[in-house]
Amino acid sequence: MSHTLGIRQAQKQKTRQAFLDAALALLEEQSLSSLGLREVTRAVGVAPTAFYRHFRSTADLGVALVDEALGSLHPMVRTTVSTTGDSEERIARAVELIDQHVTAFPAHVRFIARERHGGVQPVREAIRDQLARFAAEVKTELANDPEAAGWSDDDLLMLAHLYVDQMLITASLFLEALEAPRAERERVRQRAARQLRLISIGRDHWLDAE
Amino acid sequence: MSHTLGIRQAQKQKTRQAFLDAALALLEEQSLSSLGLREVTRAVGVAPTAFYRHFRSTADLGVALVDEALGSLHPMVRTTVSTTGDSEERIARAVELIDQHVTAFPAHVRFIARERHGGVQPVREAIRDQLARFAAEVKTELANDPEAAGWSDDDLLMLAHLYVDQMLITASLFLEALEAPRAERERVRQRAARQLRLISIGRDHWLDAE
DNA sequence: AATTCCGGAGAACAGTTGTTAACTGGATGA
DNA sequence: TCATCCAGTTAACAACTGTTCTCCGGAATT
């Protein structure tokens, strides 16, 4: 795999990445369904027709952005759920990790939150599929936990989805509070931690009722 | 207050409602930030300039749609949370009510889910404010429950937000499954019910840990 | 009955949009 | 070295956008 990319392909990937970056920046203040092809090429500093060398349409670009925003997130999710330690420690670490991710990639988080229910079908589907993959991975991690003894597959999956949705809600709240005073950010952290704690308690007593 | 609206004002409200209806229909396949003024007037069958007699901009129209979609929902939420009966009955009734609402007003639900994180700031804020009002109302309903004895205000509010967010997630899932086979809809119902059950269990044992 | 009010129409404005076709020039492979 | 490839350019297309100004005709007010 030490095949150095030719000058040509390297240049192509470079401008492709420029398209993704420019689009992500433009999407800070609008939705994908209003993102114009010319708008993006103008931001990149390239002729409008150059767009077609990389994407069929802006919807196509959107799907590529989904991969960029969520594709590299899988290892993080796995390690987050599977970290050992006290339940309280794990919650604190999960919230901390979400916070850091939002701070590091705010535009990615905004894009996913916005387009998850947005006006472009292929993008919605791409996000839905990726989130389903996340849920499946979380489920297998949960299944490895001794606490999961006696749980049905359905119940494990519903808990996994609950965690994934909660993760997204929390990320979105952190995003809104990004430029807010420290006190507000702390409020979000505490509420997210308590909600996770309540879910954790519900999980502990799930089998009590039989 | 028995002042019958003049022919003039009545006609104005009528076309205003026509604007709202047409916009809601057009927003089934796009986001508000890509909704054009002329597009709406064309759908209503009216001159483009007529738009300005009712709204300053499409963002303004969006805020009006938020009021229409969420404004009339408050009594329902109150009664949903405060219905008496077994915990299991209450959960079943809540899920049933969400399902019925989605079936009755799918376009409204879609609009809220889409624009909650959408590209138009004033609309996002309007939705956020309304949802905060919902959470506050749910909180006061929860406080009336004997089960809430010993709960802090902060904890009650975090639980209320958890319920509100869960309601929205569930509504969005019902929306996606609207035209799906009955089996899929039933899957959504069951998962939503179980998630509410887990939250309810967590609520029951919240004070155990001190 | 005369006057004011006002929701909507009409025309025109400069700018924007997506998409097509034919072209250029440097990297690529024979 | 020479022919081929292909990312990006240029030019042009009809169609669309938000907004302004002027006007109309029926309702509302006096």
CSV table of C-alpha atoms (C1' of nucleotides) in Angstrom, one decimal:
chain,number,residue,atom,x,y,z
A,1,MET,CA,0.0,0.0,0.0
A,2,SER,CA,3.1,2.3,-0.2
A,3,HIS,CA,1.8,3.4,-3.6
A,4,THR,CA,2.4,7.2,-3.6
A,5,LEU,CA,-0.6,8.9,-5.1
A,6,GLY,CA,0.2,10.4,-8.4
A,7,ILE,CA,0.4,14.2,-8.6
A,8,ARG,CA,-2.9,14.2,-10.4
A,9,GLN,CA,-4.9,12.1,-8.0
A,10,ALA,CA,-3.4,13.9,-5.0
A,11,GLN,CA,-4.4,17.3,-6.4
A,12,LYS,CA,-7.9,15.9,-7.1
A,13,GLN,CA,-8.4,14.7,-3.6
A,14,LYS,CA,-7.1,18.1,-2.3
A,15,THR,CA,-9.7,20.1,-4.2
A,16,ARG,CA,-12.4,17.5,-3.2
A,17,GLN,CA,-11.5,18.1,0.4
A,18,ALA,CA,-11.7,21.8,-0.3
A,19,PHE,CA,-15.2,21.3,-1.5
A,20,LEU,CA,-16.2,19.5,1.7
A,21,ASP,CA,-14.6,22.1,3.9
A,22,ALA,CA,-16.1,25.0,2.1
A,23,ALA,CA,-19.6,23.4,2.1
A,24,LEU,CA,-19.3,22.6,5.8
A,25,ALA,CA,-18.5,26.2,6.5
A,26,LEU,CA,-21.4,27.5,4.4
A,27,LEU,CA,-23.7,25.1,6.2
A,28,GLU,CA,-23.2,26.9,9.4
A,29,GLU,CA,-26.0,29.3,8.5
A,30,GLN,CA,-28.2,27.3,6.2
A,31,SER,CA,-29.4,23.8,5.4
A,32,LEU,CA,-28.1,21.5,2.7
A,33,SER,CA,-31.3,21.9,0.6
A,34,SER,CA,-30.5,25.6,0.1
A,35,LEU,CA,-26.8,25.1,-0.6
A,36,GLY,CA,-26.1,26.1,-4.1
A,37,LEU,CA,-23.5,24.5,-6.4
A,38,ARG,CA,-22.1,27.8,-7.5
A,39,GLU,CA,-22.0,29.0,-4.0
A,40,VAL,CA,-19.6,26.2,-3.1
A,41,THR,CA,-17.4,26.6,-6.1
A,42,ARG,CA,-17.2,30.4,-5.4
A,43,ALA,CA,-16.0,29.7,-1.9
A,44,VAL,CA,-13.4,27.2,-3.1
A,45,GLY,CA,-12.2,29.6,-5.8
A,46,VAL,CA,-12.9,27.4,-8.7
A,47,ALA,CA,-15.2,27.4,-11.8
A,48,PRO,CA,-18.8,26.1,-11.3
A,49,THR,CA,-18.3,23.3,-13.7
A,50,ALA,CA,-15.4,21.9,-11.7
A,51,PHE,CA,-18.0,20.7,-9.2
A,52,TYR,CA,-19.2,18.0,-11.5
A,53,ARG,CA,-15.7,16.4,-11.6
A,54,HIS,CA,-16.3,15.4,-7.9
A,55,PHE,CA,-20.0,15.2,-7.2
A,56,ARG,CA,-23.2,14.6,-9.1
A,57,SER,CA,-25.1,17.1,-7.0
A,58,THR,CA,-25.1,18.8,-3.7
A,59,ALA,CA,-27.1,15.9,-2.3
A,60,ASP,CA,-24.1,13.7,-3.3
A,61,LEU,CA,-21.8,16.1,-1.5
A,62,GLY,CA,-24.0,15.8,1.5
A,63,VAL,CA,-23.7,12.1,1.7
A,64,ALA,CA,-19.9,12.4,1.5
A,65,LEU,CA,-20.1,14.8,4.4
A,66,VAL,CA,-22.0,12.3,6.4
A,67,ASP,CA,-19.2,9.8,5.9
A,68,GLU,CA,-16.6,12.4,7.0
A,69,ALA,CA,-18.6,13.4,10.0
A,70,LEU,CA,-19.7,10.0,11.3
A,71,GLY,CA,-17.4,7.5,9.7
A,72,SER,CA,-14.4,8.3,11.9
A,73,LEU,CA,-16.5,8.2,15.0
A,74,HIS,CA,-17.0,4.5,15.5
A,75,PRO,CA,-13.8,3.7,17.4
A,76,MET,CA,-14.5,6.5,19.8
A,77,VAL,CA,-18.1,5.2,20.5
A,78,ARG,CA,-16.8,1.7,21.1
A,79,THR,CA,-14.2,2.8,23.6
A,80,THR,CA,-16.6,5.2,25.3
A,81,VAL,CA,-19.1,2.5,26.1
A,82,SER,CA,-16.6,-0.2,26.9
A,83,THR,CA,-14.4,1.7,29.3
A,84,THR,CA,-14.2,0.1,32.7
A,85,GLY,CA,-14.8,1.6,36.1
A,86,ASP,CA,-17.5,2.8,38.4
A,87,SER,CA,-20.8,3.6,36.7
A,88,GLU,CA,-20.4,7.2,37.8
A,89,GLU,CA,-16.9,7.5,36.3
A,90,ARG,CA,-18.1,6.1,33.0
A,91,ILE,CA,-20.9,8.7,32.8
A,92,ALA,CA,-18.5,11.5,33.6
A,93,ARG,CA,-16.1,10.2,31.0
A,94,ALA,CA,-18.8,9.9,28.3
A,95,VAL,CA,-20.1,13.4,28.9
A,96,GLU,CA,-16.5,14.7,28.8
A,97,LEU,CA,-15.9,12.9,25.6
A,98,ILE,CA,-19.0,14.3,23.9
A,99,ASP,CA,-18.0,17.8,25.0
A,100,GLN,CA,-14.5,17.5,23.6
A,101,HIS,CA,-15.8,16.1,20.3
A,102,VAL,CA,-18.2,19.0,19.9
A,103,THR,CA,-15.5,21.5,20.7
A,104,ALA,CA,-13.1,19.9,18.2
A,105,PHE,CA,-15.6,19.4,15.4
A,106,PRO,CA,-18.5,21.8,15.9
A,107,ALA,CA,-19.4,22.0,12.2
A,108,HIS,CA,-19.6,18.3,11.9
A,109,VAL,CA,-22.0,18.0,14.8
A,110,ARG,CA,-24.1,20.9,13.5
A,111,PHE,CA,-24.3,19.2,10.1
A,112,ILE,CA,-25.5,15.9,11.5
A,113,ALA,CA,-28.0,17.4,13.9
A,114,ARG,CA,-29.4,19.6,11.1
A,115,GLU,CA,-29.6,17.1,8.3
A,116,ARG,CA,-30.7,14.2,10.3
A,117,HIS,CA,-34.3,15.4,9.8
A,118,GLY,CA,-33.4,17.7,6.9
A,119,GLY,CA,-34.9,18.2,3.5
A,120,VAL,CA,-32.6,15.9,1.5
A,121,GLN,CA,-33.7,12.3,1.5
A,122,PRO,CA,-30.4,10.5,0.5
A,123,VAL,CA,-28.6,12.4,3.3
A,124,ARG,CA,-31.3,11.5,5.8
A,125,GLU,CA,-30.9,7.9,4.9
A,126,ALA,CA,-27.1,8.0,5.1
A,127,ILE,CA,-27.3,9.4,8.6
A,128,ARG,CA,-30.0,7.0,9.7
A,129,ASP,CA,-27.9,4.0,8.5
A,130,GLN,CA,-24.8,5.3,10.3
A,131,LEU,CA,-26.7,5.8,13.5
A,132,ALA,CA,-28.2,2.3,13.2
A,133,ARG,CA,-24.6,1.0,12.9
A,134,PHE,CA,-23.7,3.0,16.0
A,135,ALA,CA,-26.6,1.5,17.9
A,136,ALA,CA,-25.7,-2.0,16.8
A,137,GLU,CA,-22.1,-1.5,18.0
A,138,VAL,CA,-23.3,-0.1,21.3
A,139,LYS,CA,-25.6,-3.1,21.7
A,140,THR,CA,-22.7,-5.6,21.3
A,141,GLU,CA,-20.7,-3.6,23.8
A,142,LEU,CA,-23.6,-3.7,26.2
A,143,ALA,CA,-24.0,-7.4,25.7
A,144,ASN,CA,-20.4,-7.9,26.9
A,145,ASP,CA,-21.2,-6.3,30.2
A,146,PRO,CA,-22.0,-8.7,33.0
A,147,GLU,CA,-24.9,-6.4,33.9
A,148,ALA,CA,-26.6,-7.5,30.6
A,149,ALA,CA,-27.2,-11.0,31.8
A,150,GLY,CA,-30.8,-12.0,31.3
A,151,TRP,CA,-31.5,-9.1,28.8
A,152,SER,CA,-33.3,-9.9,25.5
A,153,ASP,CA,-31.8,-8.8,22.2
A,154,ASP,CA,-34.7,-6.4,21.7
A,155,ASP,CA,-34.2,-4.8,25.0
A,156,LEU,CA,-30.5,-4.4,24.5
A,157,LEU,CA,-31.1,-2.7,21.1
A,158,MET,CA,-33.7,-0.4,22.5
A,159,LEU,CA,-31.3,0.6,25.3
A,160,ALA,CA,-28.6,1.2,22.7
A,161,HIS,CA,-30.8,3.4,20.7
A,162,LEU,CA,-31.7,5.3,23.8
A,163,TYR,CA,-28.0,5.9,24.4
A,164,VAL,CA,-27.3,7.0,20.9
A,165,ASP,CA,-30.2,9.4,20.8
A,166,GLN,CA,-29.2,10.8,24.1
A,167,MET,CA,-25.7,11.3,22.9
A,168,LEU,CA,-26.9,13.3,19.9
A,169,ILE,CA,-29.2,15.4,22.1
A,170,THR,CA,-26.3,16.2,24.4
A,171,ALA,CA,-24.0,17.0,21.6
A,172,SER,CA,-26.5,19.4,20.2
A,173,LEU,CA,-26.9,21.1,23.5
A,174,PHE,CA,-23.2,21.5,23.9
A,175,LEU,CA,-23.1,23.0,20.4
A,176,GLU,CA,-25.7,25.6,21.3
A,177,ALA,CA,-23.8,26.5,24.4
A,178,LEU,CA,-20.4,26.6,22.6
A,179,GLU,CA,-20.1,30.4,22.8
A,180,ALA,CA,-22.1,30.7,26.0
A,181,PRO,CA,-20.5,31.6,29.4
A,182,ARG,CA,-18.9,28.8,31.3
A,183,ALA,CA,-21.8,28.5,33.7
A,184,GLU,CA,-24.2,27.6,31.0
A,185,ARG,CA,-21.8,24.9,29.6
A,186,GLU,CA,-21.6,23.5,33.1
A,187,ARG,CA,-25.4,23.4,33.4
A,188,VAL,CA,-25.5,21.3,30.2
A,189,ARG,CA,-22.9,18.9,31.5
A,190,GLN,CA,-24.7,18.4,34.8
A,191,ARG,CA,-28.1,17.8,33.2
A,192,ALA,CA,-26.6,15.4,30.6
A,193,ALA,CA,-24.8,13.5,33.4
A,194,ARG,CA,-28.0,13.2,35.5
A,195,GLN,CA,-30.0,12.0,32.6
A,196,LEU,CA,-27.4,9.3,31.9
A,197,ARG,CA,-27.5,8.5,35.6
A,198,LEU,CA,-31.3,8.1,35.5
A,199,ILE,CA,-31.0,5.8,32.5
A,200,SER,CA,-28.3,3.8,34.3
A,201,ILE,CA,-30.5,3.4,37.3
A,202,GLY,CA,-33.4,2.2,35.2
A,203,ARG,CA,-31.0,-0.2,33.6
A,204,ASP,CA,-30.0,-1.6,36.9
A,205,HIS,CA,-33.6,-2.4,37.9
A,206,TRP,CA,-34.9,-3.3,34.5
A,207,LEU,CA,-35.2,-7.0,35.4
A,208,ASP,CA,-36.6,-6.4,38.8
A,209,ALA,CA,-40.2,-6.2,37.5
A,210,GLU,CA,-39.6,-9.5,35.6
B,1,MET,CA,-65.7,39.8,22.1
B,2,SER,CA,-68.6,39.0,19.8
B,3,HIS,CA,-67.2,41.4,17.3
B,4,THR,CA,-67.7,39.7,13.9
B,5,LEU,CA,-64.5,40.1,11.8
B,6,GLY,CA,-65.1,42.5,9.0
B,7,ILE,CA,-65.2,41.0,5.5
B,8,ARG,CA,-61.8,42.6,4.9
B,9,GLN,CA,-60.0,41.1,8.0
B,10,ALA,CA,-61.6,37.7,7.4
B,11,GLN,CA,-60.4,37.6,3.9
B,12,LYS,CA,-56.9,38.6,5.0
B,13,GLN,CA,-56.8,35.8,7.6
B,14,LYS,CA,-58.0,33.4,5.0
B,15,THR,CA,-55.2,34.1,2.6
B,16,ARG,CA,-52.7,34.2,5.4
B,17,GLN,CA,-53.8,30.7,6.4
B,18,ALA,CA,-53.5,29.7,2.7
B,19,PHE,CA,-49.9,30.9,2.9
B,20,LEU,CA,-49.2,28.7,6.0
B,21,ASP,CA,-50.9,25.7,4.4
B,22,ALA,CA,-49.0,26.0,1.1
B,23,ALA,CA,-45.7,26.5,2.9
B,24,LEU,CA,-46.2,23.5,5.1
B,25,ALA,CA,-47.0,21.4,2.0
B,26,LEU,CA,-43.9,22.6,0.2
B,27,LEU,CA,-41.7,21.9,3.2
B,28,GLU,CA,-42.4,18.2,3.0
B,29,GLU,CA,-39.5,17.9,0.6
B,30,GLN,CA,-37.2,20.8,1.6
B,31,SER,CA,-36.1,23.0,4.4
B,32,LEU,CA,-37.3,26.4,5.3
B,33,SER,CA,-34.0,28.0,4.4
B,34,SER,CA,-34.5,26.9,0.8
B,35,LEU,CA,-38.2,27.9,0.6
B,36,GLY,CA,-38.6,30.8,-1.8
B,37,LEU,CA,-41.1,33.6,-1.4
B,38,ARG,CA,-42.3,33.3,-5.0
B,39,GLU,CA,-42.6,29.5,-4.6
B,40,VAL,CA,-45.2,30.0,-1.9
B,41,THR,CA,-47.2,32.7,-3.7
B,42,ARG,CA,-47.2,30.5,-6.8
B,43,ALA,CA,-48.7,27.7,-4.8
B,44,VAL,CA,-51.3,29.9,-3.2
B,45,GLY,CA,-52.2,31.4,-6.6
B,46,VAL,CA,-51.4,35.0,-5.8
B,47,ALA,CA,-49.0,37.7,-6.8
B,48,PRO,CA,-45.5,37.6,-5.3
B,49,THR,CA,-45.9,41.0,-3.8
B,50,ALA,CA,-49.0,39.9,-1.8
B,51,PHE,CA,-46.6,38.0,0.4
B,52,TYR,CA,-45.4,41.1,2.0
B,53,ARG,CA,-48.8,42.0,3.2
B,54,HIS,CA,-48.6,39.1,5.6
B,55,PHE,CA,-45.0,38.3,6.4
B,56,ARG,CA,-41.7,40.2,6.4
B,57,SER,CA,-39.8,37.2,5.1
B,58,THR,CA,-39.9,33.4,4.9
B,59,ALA,CA,-38.2,33.3,8.3
B,60,ASP,CA,-41.2,35.3,9.6
B,61,LEU,CA,-43.6,32.8,8.1
B,62,GLY,CA,-41.6,30.0,9.7
B,63,VAL,CA,-42.1,31.5,13.2
B,64,ALA,CA,-45.8,31.7,12.5
B,65,LEU,CA,-45.7,28.0,11.6
B,66,VAL,CA,-44.0,27.2,14.9
B,67,ASP,CA,-46.9,28.8,16.7
B,68,GLU,CA,-49.4,26.9,14.6
B,69,ALA,CA,-47.6,23.6,15.1
B,70,LEU,CA,-46.8,23.8,18.8
B,71,GLY,CA,-49.1,26.5,20.2
B,72,SER,CA,-52.1,24.3,20.3
B,73,LEU,CA,-50.3,21.4,21.8
B,74,HIS,CA,-50.0,22.5,25.4
B,75,PRO,CA,-53.3,21.2,26.7
B,76,MET,CA,-52.6,17.8,25.2
B,77,VAL,CA,-49.2,17.6,26.9
B,78,ARG,CA,-50.6,18.6,30.2
B,79,THR,CA,-53.4,16.0,30.1
B,80,THR,CA,-51.0,13.3,28.8
B,81,VAL,CA,-48.6,13.7,31.8
B,82,SER,CA,-51.3,14.1,34.4
B,83,THR,CA,-53.6,11.2,33.5
B,84,THR,CA,-54.1,8.9,36.4
B,85,GLY,CA,-53.7,5.2,36.5
B,86,ASP,CA,-51.1,2.5,36.5
B,87,SER,CA,-47.6,3.5,35.3
B,88,GLU,CA,-48.0,1.0,32.5
B,89,GLU,CA,-51.3,2.4,31.4
B,90,ARG,CA,-49.9,5.9,31.4
B,91,ILE,CA,-47.1,4.9,29.2
B,92,ALA,CA,-49.4,3.1,26.8
B,93,ARG,CA,-51.7,6.1,26.6
B,94,ALA,CA,-48.8,8.5,26.0
B,95,VAL,CA,-47.4,6.5,23.1
B,96,GLU,CA,-50.9,6.1,21.7
B,97,LEU,CA,-51.4,9.9,21.9
B,98,ILE,CA,-48.1,10.7,20.2
B,99,ASP,CA,-49.0,8.2,17.4
B,100,GLN,CA,-52.4,9.8,16.9
B,101,HIS,CA,-51.0,13.2,16.8
B,102,VAL,CA,-48.4,12.3,14.2
B,103,THR,CA,-51.1,10.6,12.1
B,104,ALA,CA,-53.3,13.7,12.4
B,105,PHE,CA,-50.7,16.4,11.7
B,106,PRO,CA,-47.7,14.8,10.0
B,107,ALA,CA,-46.6,18.0,8.3
B,108,HIS,CA,-46.5,19.8,11.6
B,109,VAL,CA,-44.4,17.2,13.2
B,110,ARG,CA,-42.1,17.1,10.2
B,111,PHE,CA,-41.7,20.8,10.3
B,112,ILE,CA,-40.8,20.9,14.0
B,113,ALA,CA,-38.3,18.0,13.7
B,114,ARG,CA,-36.7,19.5,10.7
B,115,GLU,CA,-36.4,23.1,11.7
B,116,ARG,CA,-35.5,22.5,15.4
B,117,HIS,CA,-31.9,22.3,14.3
B,118,GLY,CA,-32.5,23.9,10.9
B,119,GLY,CA,-30.7,26.8,9.2
B,120,VAL,CA,-33.0,29.7,10.2
B,121,GLN,CA,-32.1,31.2,13.6
B,122,PRO,CA,-35.4,32.9,14.6
B,123,VAL,CA,-37.3,29.7,13.9
B,124,ARG,CA,-34.8,27.6,15.9
B,125,GLU,CA,-35.2,30.0,18.8
B,126,ALA,CA,-39.0,30.0,18.6
B,127,ILE,CA,-39.0,26.2,18.7
B,128,ARG,CA,-36.5,26.1,21.6
B,129,ASP,CA,-38.7,28.5,23.6
B,130,GLN,CA,-41.8,26.5,23.0
B,131,LEU,CA,-40.1,23.3,24.0
B,132,ALA,CA,-38.7,25.0,27.1
B,133,ARG,CA,-42.3,26.0,28.0
B,134,PHE,CA,-43.4,22.4,27.5
B,135,ALA,CA,-40.6,21.2,29.8
B,136,ALA,CA,-41.7,23.7,32.4
B,137,GLU,CA,-45.3,22.5,32.2
B,138,VAL,CA,-44.3,18.9,32.4
B,139,LYS,CA,-42.2,19.7,35.4
B,140,THR,CA,-45.1,21.3,37.3
B,141,GLU,CA,-47.2,18.3,36.4
B,142,LEU,CA,-44.5,16.0,37.7
B,143,ALA,CA,-44.2,18.0,40.9
B,144,ASN,CA,-47.9,17.3,41.6
B,145,ASP,CA,-47.2,13.6,41.6
B,146,PRO,CA,-46.7,12.1,45.0
B,147,GLU,CA,-43.8,10.2,43.5
B,148,ALA,CA,-41.9,13.5,43.2
B,149,ALA,CA,-41.5,13.9,47.0
B,150,GLY,CA,-37.9,14.6,47.8
B,151,TRP,CA,-37.0,15.6,44.3
B,152,SER,CA,-35.0,18.8,43.8
B,153,ASP,CA,-36.2,21.4,41.3
B,154,ASP,CA,-33.2,20.8,39.1
B,155,ASP,CA,-33.9,17.1,39.0
B,156,LEU,CA,-37.5,17.6,38.1
B,157,LEU,CA,-36.6,19.9,35.2
B,158,MET,CA,-34.0,17.5,33.9
B,159,LEU,CA,-36.6,14.7,34.0
B,160,ALA,CA,-39.1,16.9,32.2
B,161,HIS,CA,-36.6,17.7,29.4
B,162,LEU,CA,-35.8,14.0,29.1
B,163,TYR,CA,-39.5,13.3,28.6
B,164,VAL,CA,-39.9,16.1,26.1
B,165,ASP,CA,-36.9,15.1,24.0
B,166,GLN,CA,-38.1,11.5,24.1
B,167,MET,CA,-41.5,12.6,22.9
B,168,LEU,CA,-40.0,14.3,19.9
B,169,ILE,CA,-37.8,11.4,19.1
B,170,THR,CA,-40.7,9.1,19.2
B,171,ALA,CA,-42.9,11.4,17.1
B,172,SER,CA,-40.1,11.5,14.5
B,173,LEU,CA,-39.9,7.8,14.4
B,174,PHE,CA,-43.7,7.5,13.9
B,175,LEU,CA,-43.4,10.0,11.1
B,176,GLU,CA,-40.7,7.9,9.3
B,177,ALA,CA,-42.9,4.8,9.7
B,178,LEU,CA,-46.1,6.6,8.6
B,179,GLU,CA,-46.3,4.8,5.2
B,180,ALA,CA,-44.5,1.7,6.4
B,181,PRO,CA,-46.2,-1.7,7.0
B,182,ARG,CA,-48.1,-2.2,10.2
B,183,ALA,CA,-45.4,-4.4,11.6
B,184,GLU,CA,-42.9,-1.6,11.5
B,185,ARG,CA,-45.2,0.8,13.2
B,186,GLU,CA,-45.8,-1.7,15.9
B,187,ARG,CA,-42.0,-2.1,16.4
B,188,VAL,CA,-41.7,1.7,16.9
B,189,ARG,CA,-44.6,1.6,19.4
B,190,GLN,CA,-43.0,-1.2,21.4
B,191,ARG,CA,-39.5,0.4,21.5
B,192,ALA,CA,-40.9,3.8,22.6
B,193,ALA,CA,-43.0,2.1,25.3
B,194,ARG,CA,-40.0,0.2,26.6
B,195,GLN,CA,-37.8,3.3,26.6
B,196,LEU,CA,-40.4,5.2,28.6
B,197,ARG,CA,-40.7,2.2,31.0
B,198,LEU,CA,-36.9,2.2,31.6
B,199,ILE,CA,-37.0,5.9,32.3
B,200,SER,CA,-40.0,5.3,34.7
B,201,ILE,CA,-38.0,2.7,36.5
B,202,GLY,CA,-35.0,5.0,36.8
B,203,ARG,CA,-37.4,7.6,38.2
B,204,ASP,CA,-38.7,5.1,40.8
B,205,HIS,CA,-35.2,4.4,42.2
B,206,TRP,CA,-33.7,7.9,41.7
B,207,LEU,CA,-33.7,8.6,45.4
B,208,ASP,CA,-32.4,5.2,46.4
B,209,ALA,CA,-28.8,6.2,45.9
B,210,GLU,CA,-29.3,9.2,48.1
C,1,DA,C1',-72.6,60.0,-0.4
C,2,DA,C1',-67.8,61.1,-0.3
C,3,DT,C1',-63.4,59.9,1.3
C,4,DT,C1',-59.9,57.1,3.2
C,5,DC,C1',-57.9,52.7,3.7
C,6,DC,C1',-55.5,48.6,2.2
C,7,DG,C1',-55.0,43.7,0.3
C,8,DG,C1',-53.6,42.4,-3.9
C,9,DA,C1',-52.0,43.0,-9.1
C,10,DG,C1',-48.7,44.3,-12.5
C,11,DA,C1',-44.3,45.4,-14.4
C,12,DA,C1',-39.7,45.9,-14.1
C,13,DC,C1',-34.9,45.7,-11.7
C,14,DA,C1',-30.4,43.4,-11.2
C,15,DG,C1',-28.6,39.0,-9.6
C,16,DT,C1',-28.7,34.5,-9.1
C,17,DT,C1',-29.2,29.6,-10.2
C,18,DG,C1',-28.1,24.5,-12.6
C,19,DT,C1',-26.5,22.6,-16.8
C,20,DT,C1',-24.7,22.2,-21.6
C,21,DA,C1',-20.8,22.2,-24.7
C,22,DA,C1',-16.3,22.9,-26.4
C,23,DC,C1',-11.7,24.0,-24.9
C,24,DT,C1',-6.8,24.1,-22.4
C,25,DG,C1',-2.6,22.4,-20.5
C,26,DG,C1',-0.1,19.6,-17.5
C,27,DA,C1',0.4,14.8,-15.7
C,28,DT,C1',0.4,10.0,-17.3
C,29,DG,C1',1.6,5.8,-19.7
C,30,DA,C1',3.4,3.5,-24.1
D,1,DT,C1',9.1,11.4,-27.2
D,2,DC,C1',4.6,11.3,-28.4
D,3,DA,C1',-0.3,10.3,-27.9
D,4,DT,C1',-3.8,10.0,-24.3
D,5,DC,C1',-6.1,11.3,-20.4
D,6,DC,C1',-8.7,14.4,-17.4
D,7,DA,C1',-9.2,18.2,-13.6
D,8,DG,C1',-10.4,22.6,-14.3
D,9,DT,C1',-11.8,26.7,-17.5
D,10,DT,C1',-14.6,29.7,-20.4
D,11,DA,C1',-18.9,31.1,-22.4
D,12,DA,C1',-23.5,30.9,-22.9
D,13,DC,C1',-28.5,29.3,-22.0
D,14,DA,C1',-33.1,29.9,-20.1
D,15,DA,C1',-35.2,30.1,-15.7
D,16,DC,C1',-35.5,31.7,-11.4
D,17,DT,C1',-34.9,34.7,-7.2
D,18,DG,C1',-36.2,39.0,-3.7
D,19,DT,C1',-37.6,43.7,-3.8
D,20,DT,C1',-39.2,48.3,-5.3
D,21,DC,C1',-42.7,51.3,-7.2
D,22,DT,C1',-47.1,52.3,-9.1
D,23,DC,C1',-51.6,51.2,-9.6
D,24,DC,C1',-56.5,49.2,-8.8
D,25,DG,C1',-61.0,48.4,-6.7
D,26,DG,C1',-63.8,47.1,-3.0
D,27,DA,C1',-64.4,47.5,2.0
D,28,DA,C1',-64.4,50.7,5.9
D,29,DT,C1',-65.0,55.1,7.9
D,30,DT,C1',-66.9,59.6,8.2
